[in-house]
Amino acid sequence: MKVFRFERGEWAVTGHGSTGLHATRLATGEGPLHLTCLSVGPGGVIGTHPAPVPQMFLVIAGEGWIARPDGNRVRIAAGEGVRWEQGEDHTSGTDVGFTALAIEGASIELFEPMAVPNPAAPDAR
């Protein structure tokens, strides 16, 4: 067994106009598959960018918002997540700060019925 910390923020991310964002790589796998811990400070933004592959974004602490290029924001908080398809442009941000796990990989699938849509999302499935 090995105990480790994953909120350490290995590097600051400033691409795509991001501010207040720190990332820590946690795991990788076949497919490829990547797991990253993202910490966004109060007032921080993950700038608009396309998902390079299917992506799940799981907020584990704090709260913020997610948006598409049209600017419509949807609130998201600890215990909620979103999936973006490959090529889908998106932005995230927060007034108070949040920590999220980003899982990226071509073979990501949501399990049903545990994946319950956020009723505030414009096209929740």
mmCIF file of N, CA and C in Angstrom:
data_model
loop_
_atom_site.group_PDB
_atom_site.id
_atom_site.type_symbol
_atom_site.label_atom_id
_atom_site.label_comp_id
_atom_site.label_asym_id
_atom_site.label_seq_id
_atom_site.Cartn_x
_atom_site.Cartn_y
_atom_site.Cartn_z
ATOM 1 N N MET A 1 0.849 -1.165 0.000
ATOM 2 C CA MET A 1 0.000 0.000 0.000
ATOM 3 C C MET A 1 0.899 1.234 0.000
ATOM 4 N N LYS A 2 0.443 2.254 -0.742
ATOM 5 C CA LYS A 2 1.165 3.519 -0.762
ATOM 6 C C LYS A 2 0.154 4.649 -0.637
ATOM 7 N N VAL A 3 0.293 5.467 0.378
ATOM 8 C CA VAL A 3 -0.585 6.617 0.588
ATOM 9 C C VAL A 3 0.072 7.824 -0.068
ATOM 10 N N PHE A 4 -0.722 8.631 -0.763
ATOM 11 C CA PHE A 4 -0.156 9.798 -1.445
ATOM 12 C C PHE A 4 -1.143 10.949 -1.407
ATOM 13 N N ARG A 5 -0.636 12.153 -1.661
ATOM 14 C CA ARG A 5 -1.465 13.358 -1.718
ATOM 15 C C ARG A 5 -1.652 13.718 -3.182
ATOM 16 N N PHE A 6 -2.877 14.122 -3.544
ATOM 17 C CA PHE A 6 -3.101 14.476 -4.942
ATOM 18 C C PHE A 6 -3.585 15.898 -5.138
ATOM 19 N N GLU A 7 -3.561 16.728 -4.109
ATOM 20 C CA GLU A 7 -3.968 18.114 -4.282
ATOM 21 C C GLU A 7 -2.749 19.029 -4.371
ATOM 22 N N ARG A 8 -1.598 18.464 -4.622
ATOM 23 C CA ARG A 8 -0.352 19.223 -4.548
ATOM 24 C C ARG A 8 -0.137 20.203 -5.695
ATOM 25 N N GLY A 9 -0.897 20.116 -6.766
ATOM 26 C CA GLY A 9 -0.776 21.067 -7.863
ATOM 27 C C GLY A 9 0.591 21.059 -8.509
ATOM 28 N N GLU A 10 0.906 20.006 -9.254
ATOM 29 C CA GLU A 10 2.225 19.867 -9.874
ATOM 30 C C GLU A 10 2.600 21.040 -10.767
ATOM 31 N N TRP A 11 1.636 21.530 -11.514
ATOM 32 C CA TRP A 11 1.976 22.638 -12.404
ATOM 33 C C TRP A 11 0.798 23.576 -12.584
ATOM 34 N N ALA A 12 1.131 24.859 -12.794
ATOM 35 C CA ALA A 12 0.112 25.864 -13.096
ATOM 36 C C ALA A 12 -0.222 25.752 -14.576
ATOM 37 N N VAL A 13 -1.505 25.822 -14.889
ATOM 38 C CA VAL A 13 -1.957 25.737 -16.275
ATOM 39 C C VAL A 13 -2.464 27.116 -16.688
ATOM 40 N N THR A 14 -1.900 27.650 -17.767
ATOM 41 C CA THR A 14 -2.297 28.982 -18.231
ATOM 42 C C THR A 14 -2.794 28.972 -19.673
ATOM 43 N N GLY A 15 -2.750 27.807 -20.321
ATOM 44 C CA GLY A 15 -3.212 27.708 -21.705
ATOM 45 C C GLY A 15 -4.679 28.054 -21.851
ATOM 46 N N HIS A 16 -5.066 28.519 -23.021
ATOM 47 C CA HIS A 16 -6.454 28.863 -23.354
ATOM 48 C C HIS A 16 -7.008 29.974 -22.460
ATOM 49 N N GLY A 17 -6.132 30.778 -21.865
ATOM 50 C CA GLY A 17 -6.597 31.861 -20.999
ATOM 51 C C GLY A 17 -6.985 31.417 -19.600
ATOM 52 N N SER A 18 -6.542 30.228 -19.199
ATOM 53 C CA SER A 18 -6.870 29.725 -17.857
ATOM 54 C C SER A 18 -6.165 30.555 -16.790
ATOM 55 N N THR A 19 -6.853 30.741 -15.651
ATOM 56 C CA THR A 19 -6.278 31.451 -14.510
ATOM 57 C C THR A 19 -6.613 30.705 -13.232
ATOM 58 N N GLY A 20 -5.696 30.697 -12.279
ATOM 59 C CA GLY A 20 -5.950 30.056 -10.987
ATOM 60 C C GLY A 20 -6.052 28.549 -11.051
ATOM 61 N N LEU A 21 -5.530 27.938 -12.114
ATOM 62 C CA LEU A 21 -5.665 26.493 -12.332
ATOM 63 C C LEU A 21 -4.339 25.788 -12.085
ATOM 64 N N HIS A 22 -4.383 24.737 -11.251
ATOM 65 C CA HIS A 22 -3.226 23.877 -11.023
ATOM 66 C C HIS A 22 -3.656 22.437 -11.271
ATOM 67 N N ALA A 23 -2.765 21.658 -11.863
ATOM 68 C CA ALA A 23 -3.081 20.275 -12.219
ATOM 69 C C ALA A 23 -2.049 19.323 -11.629
ATOM 70 N N THR A 24 -2.510 18.139 -11.276
ATOM 71 C CA THR A 24 -1.652 17.066 -10.789
ATOM 72 C C THR A 24 -2.016 15.793 -11.540
ATOM 73 N N ARG A 25 -1.046 15.230 -12.242
ATOM 74 C CA ARG A 25 -1.281 13.961 -12.939
ATOM 75 C C ARG A 25 -1.377 12.842 -11.907
ATOM 76 N N LEU A 26 -2.396 11.991 -12.065
ATOM 77 C CA LEU A 26 -2.600 10.906 -11.108
ATOM 78 C C LEU A 26 -2.378 9.530 -11.711
ATOM 79 N N ALA A 27 -2.849 9.315 -12.931
ATOM 80 C CA ALA A 27 -2.750 7.981 -13.517
ATOM 81 C C ALA A 27 -2.903 8.063 -15.028
ATOM 82 N N THR A 28 -2.425 7.036 -15.680
ATOM 83 C CA THR A 28 -2.597 6.902 -17.118
ATOM 84 C C THR A 28 -2.840 5.429 -17.417
ATOM 85 N N GLY A 29 -3.379 5.150 -18.578
ATOM 86 C CA GLY A 29 -3.659 3.769 -18.937
ATOM 87 C C GLY A 29 -3.758 3.609 -20.436
ATOM 88 N N GLU A 30 -4.150 2.423 -20.857
ATOM 89 C CA GLU A 30 -4.258 2.129 -22.283
ATOM 90 C C GLU A 30 -5.420 2.878 -22.894
ATOM 91 N N GLY A 31 -5.309 3.124 -24.154
ATOM 92 C CA GLY A 31 -6.443 3.687 -24.875
ATOM 93 C C GLY A 31 -6.215 4.989 -25.590
ATOM 94 N N PRO A 32 -5.501 5.972 -25.197
ATOM 95 C CA PRO A 32 -4.953 6.203 -23.857
ATOM 96 C C PRO A 32 -6.031 6.671 -22.887
ATOM 97 N N LEU A 33 -5.701 6.630 -21.626
ATOM 98 C CA LEU A 33 -6.594 7.060 -20.559
ATOM 99 C C LEU A 33 -5.766 7.874 -19.567
ATOM 100 N N HIS A 34 -6.279 9.025 -19.141
ATOM 101 C CA HIS A 34 -5.563 9.887 -18.201
ATOM 102 C C HIS A 34 -6.494 10.316 -17.074
ATOM 103 N N LEU A 35 -5.956 10.379 -15.859
ATOM 104 C CA LEU A 35 -6.678 10.883 -14.695
ATOM 105 C C LEU A 35 -5.856 12.024 -14.113
ATOM 106 N N THR A 36 -6.479 13.208 -13.989
ATOM 107 C CA THR A 36 -5.794 14.403 -13.507
ATOM 108 C C THR A 36 -6.646 15.085 -12.448
ATOM 109 N N CYS A 37 -6.009 15.560 -11.381
ATOM 110 C CA CYS A 37 -6.693 16.356 -10.365
ATOM 111 C C CYS A 37 -6.501 17.822 -10.727
ATOM 112 N N LEU A 38 -7.602 18.555 -10.825
ATOM 113 C CA LEU A 38 -7.578 19.976 -11.171
ATOM 114 C C LEU A 38 -8.040 20.790 -9.972
ATOM 115 N N SER A 39 -7.247 21.760 -9.570
ATOM 116 C CA SER A 39 -7.614 22.675 -8.485
ATOM 117 C C SER A 39 -7.735 24.066 -9.078
ATOM 118 N N VAL A 40 -8.898 24.679 -8.904
ATOM 119 C CA VAL A 40 -9.145 26.018 -9.433
ATOM 120 C C VAL A 40 -9.443 26.931 -8.247
ATOM 121 N N GLY A 41 -8.643 27.969 -8.096
ATOM 122 C CA GLY A 41 -8.803 28.894 -6.984
ATOM 123 C C GLY A 41 -9.984 29.828 -7.187
ATOM 124 N N PRO A 42 -10.379 30.542 -6.129
ATOM 125 C CA PRO A 42 -11.484 31.497 -6.227
ATOM 126 C C PRO A 42 -11.266 32.483 -7.379
ATOM 127 N N GLY A 43 -12.298 32.650 -8.192
ATOM 128 C CA GLY A 43 -12.218 33.528 -9.349
ATOM 129 C C GLY A 43 -11.493 32.920 -10.532
ATOM 130 N N GLY A 44 -11.080 31.657 -10.420
ATOM 131 C CA GLY A 44 -10.322 30.998 -11.477
ATOM 132 C C GLY A 44 -11.191 30.518 -12.628
ATOM 133 N N VAL A 45 -10.532 30.311 -13.768
ATOM 134 C CA VAL A 45 -11.218 29.864 -14.982
ATOM 135 C C VAL A 45 -10.346 28.849 -15.710
ATOM 136 N N ILE A 46 -10.973 27.791 -16.200
ATOM 137 C CA ILE A 46 -10.336 26.897 -17.163
ATOM 138 C C ILE A 46 -10.826 27.385 -18.511
ATOM 139 N N GLY A 47 -9.937 27.996 -19.284
ATOM 140 C CA GLY A 47 -10.315 28.659 -20.527
ATOM 141 C C GLY A 47 -10.964 27.741 -21.547
ATOM 142 N N THR A 48 -11.705 28.334 -22.465
ATOM 143 C CA THR A 48 -12.425 27.589 -23.499
ATOM 144 C C THR A 48 -11.447 26.781 -24.342
ATOM 145 N N HIS A 49 -11.747 25.488 -24.474
ATOM 146 C CA HIS A 49 -10.915 24.588 -25.274
ATOM 147 C C HIS A 49 -11.751 23.385 -25.694
ATOM 148 N N PRO A 50 -11.363 22.722 -26.788
ATOM 149 C CA PRO A 50 -12.078 21.517 -27.198
ATOM 150 C C PRO A 50 -11.571 20.307 -26.412
ATOM 151 N N ALA A 51 -12.467 19.397 -26.093
ATOM 152 C CA ALA A 51 -12.047 18.152 -25.453
ATOM 153 C C ALA A 51 -11.232 17.357 -26.471
ATOM 154 N N PRO A 52 -9.983 16.992 -26.150
ATOM 155 C CA PRO A 52 -9.160 16.259 -27.109
ATOM 156 C C PRO A 52 -9.671 14.838 -27.354
ATOM 157 N N VAL A 53 -10.324 14.283 -26.359
ATOM 158 C CA VAL A 53 -10.950 12.953 -26.403
ATOM 159 C C VAL A 53 -12.167 13.050 -25.490
ATOM 160 N N PRO A 54 -13.049 12.040 -25.448
ATOM 161 C CA PRO A 54 -14.142 12.092 -24.485
ATOM 162 C C PRO A 54 -13.582 12.345 -23.081
ATOM 163 N N GLN A 55 -14.288 13.159 -22.325
ATOM 164 C CA GLN A 55 -13.765 13.647 -21.058
ATOM 165 C C GLN A 55 -14.877 13.678 -20.013
ATOM 166 N N MET A 56 -14.557 13.198 -18.809
ATOM 167 C CA MET A 56 -15.469 13.339 -17.674
ATOM 168 C C MET A 56 -14.816 14.274 -16.674
ATOM 169 N N PHE A 57 -15.624 15.160 -16.093
ATOM 170 C CA PHE A 57 -15.162 16.188 -15.169
ATOM 171 C C PHE A 57 -16.000 16.030 -13.915
ATOM 172 N N LEU A 58 -15.388 15.583 -12.823
ATOM 173 C CA LEU A 58 -16.108 15.245 -11.598
ATOM 174 C C LEU A 58 -15.683 16.183 -10.477
ATOM 175 N N VAL A 59 -16.575 17.053 -10.027
ATOM 176 C CA VAL A 59 -16.258 17.998 -8.959
ATOM 177 C C VAL A 59 -16.307 17.243 -7.629
ATOM 178 N N ILE A 60 -15.190 17.284 -6.884
ATOM 179 C CA ILE A 60 -15.125 16.557 -5.613
ATOM 180 C C ILE A 60 -15.123 17.493 -4.406
ATOM 181 N N ALA A 61 -14.905 18.790 -4.628
ATOM 182 C CA ALA A 61 -14.959 19.778 -3.540
ATOM 183 C C ALA A 61 -15.249 21.144 -4.137
ATOM 184 N N GLY A 62 -16.007 21.954 -3.419
ATOM 185 C CA GLY A 62 -16.317 23.303 -3.877
ATOM 186 C C GLY A 62 -17.431 23.325 -4.901
ATOM 187 N N GLU A 63 -17.493 24.436 -5.637
ATOM 188 C CA GLU A 63 -18.521 24.571 -6.665
ATOM 189 C C GLU A 63 -18.079 25.594 -7.697
ATOM 190 N N GLY A 64 -18.752 25.560 -8.822
ATOM 191 C CA GLY A 64 -18.439 26.497 -9.897
ATOM 192 C C GLY A 64 -19.476 26.408 -10.988
ATOM 193 N N TRP A 65 -19.020 26.584 -12.225
ATOM 194 C CA TRP A 65 -19.921 26.544 -13.369
ATOM 195 C C TRP A 65 -19.182 25.948 -14.562
ATOM 196 N N ILE A 66 -19.977 25.459 -15.495
ATOM 197 C CA ILE A 66 -19.462 24.972 -16.773
ATOM 198 C C ILE A 66 -20.244 25.692 -17.861
ATOM 199 N N ALA A 67 -19.625 25.865 -19.011
ATOM 200 C CA ALA A 67 -20.302 26.575 -20.095
ATOM 201 C C ALA A 67 -19.800 26.090 -21.440
ATOM 202 N N ARG A 68 -20.674 26.230 -22.412
ATOM 203 C CA ARG A 68 -20.324 25.995 -23.810
ATOM 204 C C ARG A 68 -19.919 27.332 -24.411
ATOM 205 N N PRO A 69 -19.466 27.330 -25.667
ATOM 206 C CA PRO A 69 -19.041 28.594 -26.282
ATOM 207 C C PRO A 69 -20.128 29.664 -26.345
ATOM 208 N N ASP A 70 -21.409 29.270 -26.303
ATOM 209 C CA ASP A 70 -22.477 30.280 -26.353
ATOM 210 C C ASP A 70 -22.567 31.083 -25.052
ATOM 211 N N GLY A 71 -21.804 30.684 -24.032
ATOM 212 C CA GLY A 71 -21.749 31.437 -22.787
ATOM 213 C C GLY A 71 -22.762 31.036 -21.736
ATOM 214 N N ASN A 72 -23.727 30.179 -22.082
ATOM 215 C CA ASN A 72 -24.716 29.737 -21.091
ATOM 216 C C ASN A 72 -24.026 28.891 -20.033
ATOM 217 N N ARG A 73 -24.144 29.326 -18.776
ATOM 218 C CA ARG A 73 -23.488 28.643 -17.665
ATOM 219 C C ARG A 73 -24.459 27.740 -16.918
ATOM 220 N N VAL A 74 -23.926 26.628 -16.437
ATOM 221 C CA VAL A 74 -24.674 25.692 -15.604
ATOM 222 C C VAL A 74 -23.874 25.510 -14.321
ATOM 223 N N ARG A 75 -24.527 25.687 -13.185
ATOM 224 C CA ARG A 75 -23.863 25.511 -11.898
ATOM 225 C C ARG A 75 -23.511 24.042 -11.714
ATOM 226 N N ILE A 76 -22.343 23.793 -11.115
ATOM 227 C CA ILE A 76 -21.920 22.432 -10.810
ATOM 228 C C ILE A 76 -21.233 22.456 -9.448
ATOM 229 N N ALA A 77 -21.497 21.447 -8.627
ATOM 230 C CA ALA A 77 -20.965 21.417 -7.263
ATOM 231 C C ALA A 77 -20.446 20.023 -6.938
ATOM 232 N N ALA A 78 -19.794 19.915 -5.785
ATOM 233 C CA ALA A 78 -19.251 18.636 -5.338
ATOM 234 C C ALA A 78 -20.305 17.542 -5.462
ATOM 235 N N GLY A 79 -19.898 16.418 -6.014
ATOM 236 C CA GLY A 79 -20.811 15.298 -6.215
ATOM 237 C C GLY A 79 -21.476 15.296 -7.576
ATOM 238 N N GLU A 80 -21.190 16.304 -8.408
ATOM 239 C CA GLU A 80 -21.764 16.377 -9.756
ATOM 240 C C GLU A 80 -20.644 16.306 -10.791
ATOM 241 N N GLY A 81 -21.019 15.899 -11.978
ATOM 242 C CA GLY A 81 -20.037 15.788 -13.052
ATOM 243 C C GLY A 81 -20.655 16.085 -14.396
ATOM 244 N N VAL A 82 -19.802 16.160 -15.382
ATOM 245 C CA VAL A 82 -20.233 16.416 -16.751
ATOM 246 C C VAL A 82 -19.350 15.589 -17.683
ATOM 247 N N ARG A 83 -19.899 15.232 -18.822
ATOM 248 C CA ARG A 83 -19.123 14.536 -19.845
ATOM 249 C C ARG A 83 -19.133 15.396 -21.091
ATOM 250 N N TRP A 84 -17.954 15.572 -21.677
ATOM 251 C CA TRP A 84 -17.821 16.268 -22.947
ATOM 252 C C TRP A 84 -17.349 15.276 -23.990
ATOM 253 N N GLU A 85 -17.925 15.377 -25.170
ATOM 254 C CA GLU A 85 -17.509 14.531 -26.283
ATOM 255 C C GLU A 85 -16.250 15.107 -26.922
ATOM 256 N N GLN A 86 -15.532 14.285 -27.637
ATOM 257 C CA GLN A 86 -14.332 14.733 -28.338
ATOM 258 C C GLN A 86 -14.675 15.910 -29.247
ATOM 259 N N GLY A 87 -13.875 16.971 -29.163
ATOM 260 C CA GLY A 87 -14.070 18.146 -29.993
ATOM 261 C C GLY A 87 -15.042 19.162 -29.433
ATOM 262 N N GLU A 88 -15.771 18.826 -28.365
ATOM 263 C CA GLU A 88 -16.759 19.745 -27.794
ATOM 264 C C GLU A 88 -16.054 20.856 -27.011
ATOM 265 N N ASP A 89 -16.274 22.106 -27.431
ATOM 266 C CA ASP A 89 -15.699 23.256 -26.730
ATOM 267 C C ASP A 89 -16.408 23.467 -25.403
ATOM 268 N N HIS A 90 -15.637 23.823 -24.385
ATOM 269 C CA HIS A 90 -16.214 24.057 -23.065
ATOM 270 C C HIS A 90 -15.295 24.944 -22.230
ATOM 271 N N THR A 91 -15.889 25.537 -21.205
ATOM 272 C CA THR A 91 -15.197 26.415 -20.266
ATOM 273 C C THR A 91 -15.700 26.073 -18.869
ATOM 274 N N SER A 92 -14.866 26.264 -17.857
ATOM 275 C CA SER A 92 -15.273 26.052 -16.469
ATOM 276 C C SER A 92 -14.727 27.196 -15.635
ATOM 277 N N GLY A 93 -15.406 27.492 -14.541
ATOM 278 C CA GLY A 93 -14.913 28.548 -13.662
ATOM 279 C C GLY A 93 -15.570 28.479 -12.304
ATOM 280 N N THR A 94 -15.133 29.359 -11.417
ATOM 281 C CA THR A 94 -15.642 29.338 -10.054
ATOM 282 C C THR A 94 -15.435 30.685 -9.369
ATOM 283 N N ASP A 95 -16.349 31.029 -8.497
ATOM 284 C CA ASP A 95 -16.185 32.210 -7.649
ATOM 285 C C ASP A 95 -15.498 31.843 -6.339
ATOM 286 N N VAL A 96 -15.721 30.603 -5.871
ATOM 287 C CA VAL A 96 -15.252 30.190 -4.543
ATOM 288 C C VAL A 96 -14.135 29.154 -4.571
ATOM 289 N N GLY A 97 -13.864 28.556 -5.711
ATOM 290 C CA GLY A 97 -12.855 27.514 -5.839
ATOM 291 C C GLY A 97 -13.477 26.128 -5.911
ATOM 292 N N PHE A 98 -12.813 25.228 -6.628
ATOM 293 C CA PHE A 98 -13.240 23.835 -6.662
ATOM 294 C C PHE A 98 -12.065 22.930 -6.983
ATOM 295 N N THR A 99 -12.253 21.665 -6.657
ATOM 296 C CA THR A 99 -11.319 20.608 -7.029
ATOM 297 C C THR A 99 -12.115 19.598 -7.832
ATOM 298 N N ALA A 100 -11.550 19.170 -8.953
ATOM 299 C CA ALA A 100 -12.241 18.217 -9.820
ATOM 300 C C ALA A 100 -11.262 17.161 -10.307
ATOM 301 N N LEU A 101 -11.795 16.000 -10.624
ATOM 302 C CA LEU A 101 -11.026 14.955 -11.285
ATOM 303 C C LEU A 101 -11.428 14.951 -12.746
ATOM 304 N N ALA A 102 -10.446 15.010 -13.632
ATOM 305 C CA ALA A 102 -10.696 14.933 -15.070
ATOM 306 C C ALA A 102 -10.219 13.571 -15.548
ATOM 307 N N ILE A 103 -11.132 12.838 -16.172
ATOM 308 C CA ILE A 103 -10.815 11.525 -16.727
ATOM 309 C C ILE A 103 -10.977 11.648 -18.230
ATOM 310 N N GLU A 104 -9.907 11.373 -18.964
ATOM 311 C CA GLU A 104 -9.925 11.526 -20.416
ATOM 312 C C GLU A 104 -9.558 10.214 -21.083
ATOM 313 N N GLY A 105 -10.357 9.819 -22.084
ATOM 314 C CA GLY A 105 -10.042 8.614 -22.832
ATOM 315 C C GLY A 105 -11.159 8.235 -23.772
ATOM 316 N N ALA A 106 -10.796 7.631 -24.872
ATOM 317 C CA ALA A 106 -11.767 7.279 -25.901
ATOM 318 C C ALA A 106 -12.800 6.269 -25.420
ATOM 319 N N SER A 107 -12.465 5.474 -24.403
ATOM 320 C CA SER A 107 -13.372 4.396 -23.991
ATOM 321 C C SER A 107 -14.202 4.728 -22.754
ATOM 322 N N ILE A 108 -14.281 5.995 -22.358
ATOM 323 C CA ILE A 108 -15.054 6.359 -21.163
ATOM 324 C C ILE A 108 -16.543 6.202 -21.434
ATOM 325 N N GLU A 109 -17.234 5.518 -20.512
ATOM 326 C CA GLU A 109 -18.681 5.350 -20.608
ATOM 327 C C GLU A 109 -19.303 5.632 -19.251
ATOM 328 N N LEU A 110 -20.421 6.366 -19.235
ATOM 329 C CA LEU A 110 -21.150 6.600 -17.992
ATOM 330 C C LEU A 110 -21.983 5.373 -17.661
ATOM 331 N N PHE A 111 -22.003 4.998 -16.397
ATOM 332 C CA PHE A 111 -22.858 3.900 -15.968
ATOM 333 C C PHE A 111 -24.238 4.446 -15.646
ATOM 334 N N GLU A 112 -25.279 3.779 -16.079
ATOM 335 C CA GLU A 112 -26.657 4.150 -15.780
ATOM 336 C C GLU A 112 -27.219 3.105 -14.821
ATOM 337 N N PRO A 113 -28.149 3.417 -13.927
ATOM 338 C CA PRO A 113 -28.824 4.686 -13.735
ATOM 339 C C PRO A 113 -28.123 5.601 -12.738
ATOM 340 N N MET A 114 -26.926 5.242 -12.273
ATOM 341 C CA MET A 114 -26.251 6.058 -11.268
ATOM 342 C C MET A 114 -25.887 7.443 -11.790
ATOM 343 N N ALA A 115 -25.676 7.573 -13.088
ATOM 344 C CA ALA A 115 -25.364 8.876 -13.670
ATOM 345 C C ALA A 115 -26.677 9.624 -13.862
ATOM 346 N N VAL A 116 -27.023 10.459 -12.900
ATOM 347 C CA VAL A 116 -28.292 11.188 -12.905
ATOM 348 C C VAL A 116 -28.059 12.580 -13.473
ATOM 349 N N PRO A 117 -28.850 12.988 -14.471
ATOM 350 C CA PRO A 117 -28.654 14.311 -15.066
ATOM 351 C C PRO A 117 -28.891 15.446 -14.075
ATOM 352 N N ASN A 118 -28.168 16.531 -14.259
ATOM 353 C CA ASN A 118 -28.377 17.758 -13.488
ATOM 354 C C ASN A 118 -29.578 18.449 -14.113
ATOM 355 N N PRO A 119 -30.684 18.636 -13.376
ATOM 356 C CA PRO A 119 -31.878 19.235 -13.970
ATOM 357 C C PRO A 119 -31.658 20.673 -14.435
ATOM 358 N N ALA A 120 -30.597 21.331 -13.960
ATOM 359 C CA ALA A 120 -30.314 22.705 -14.381
ATOM 360 C C ALA A 120 -29.619 22.753 -15.739
ATOM 361 N N ALA A 121 -29.105 21.615 -16.189
ATOM 362 C CA ALA A 121 -28.390 21.586 -17.470
ATOM 363 C C ALA A 121 -29.382 21.736 -18.614
ATOM 364 N N PRO A 122 -29.058 22.565 -19.622
ATOM 365 C CA PRO A 122 -29.990 22.826 -20.720
ATOM 366 C C PRO A 122 -30.404 21.580 -21.493
ATOM 367 N N ASP A 123 -29.492 20.640 -21.690
ATOM 368 C CA ASP A 123 -29.866 19.432 -22.434
ATOM 369 C C ASP A 123 -29.409 18.194 -21.670
ATOM 370 N N ALA A 124 -29.779 18.148 -20.388
ATOM 371 C CA ALA A 124 -29.423 17.012 -19.541
ATOM 372 C C ALA A 124 -30.021 15.742 -20.118
ATOM 373 N N ARG A 125 -29.228 14.692 -20.058
ATOM 374 C CA ARG A 125 -29.698 13.403 -20.568
ATOM 375 C C ARG A 125 -29.996 12.478 -19.427
#
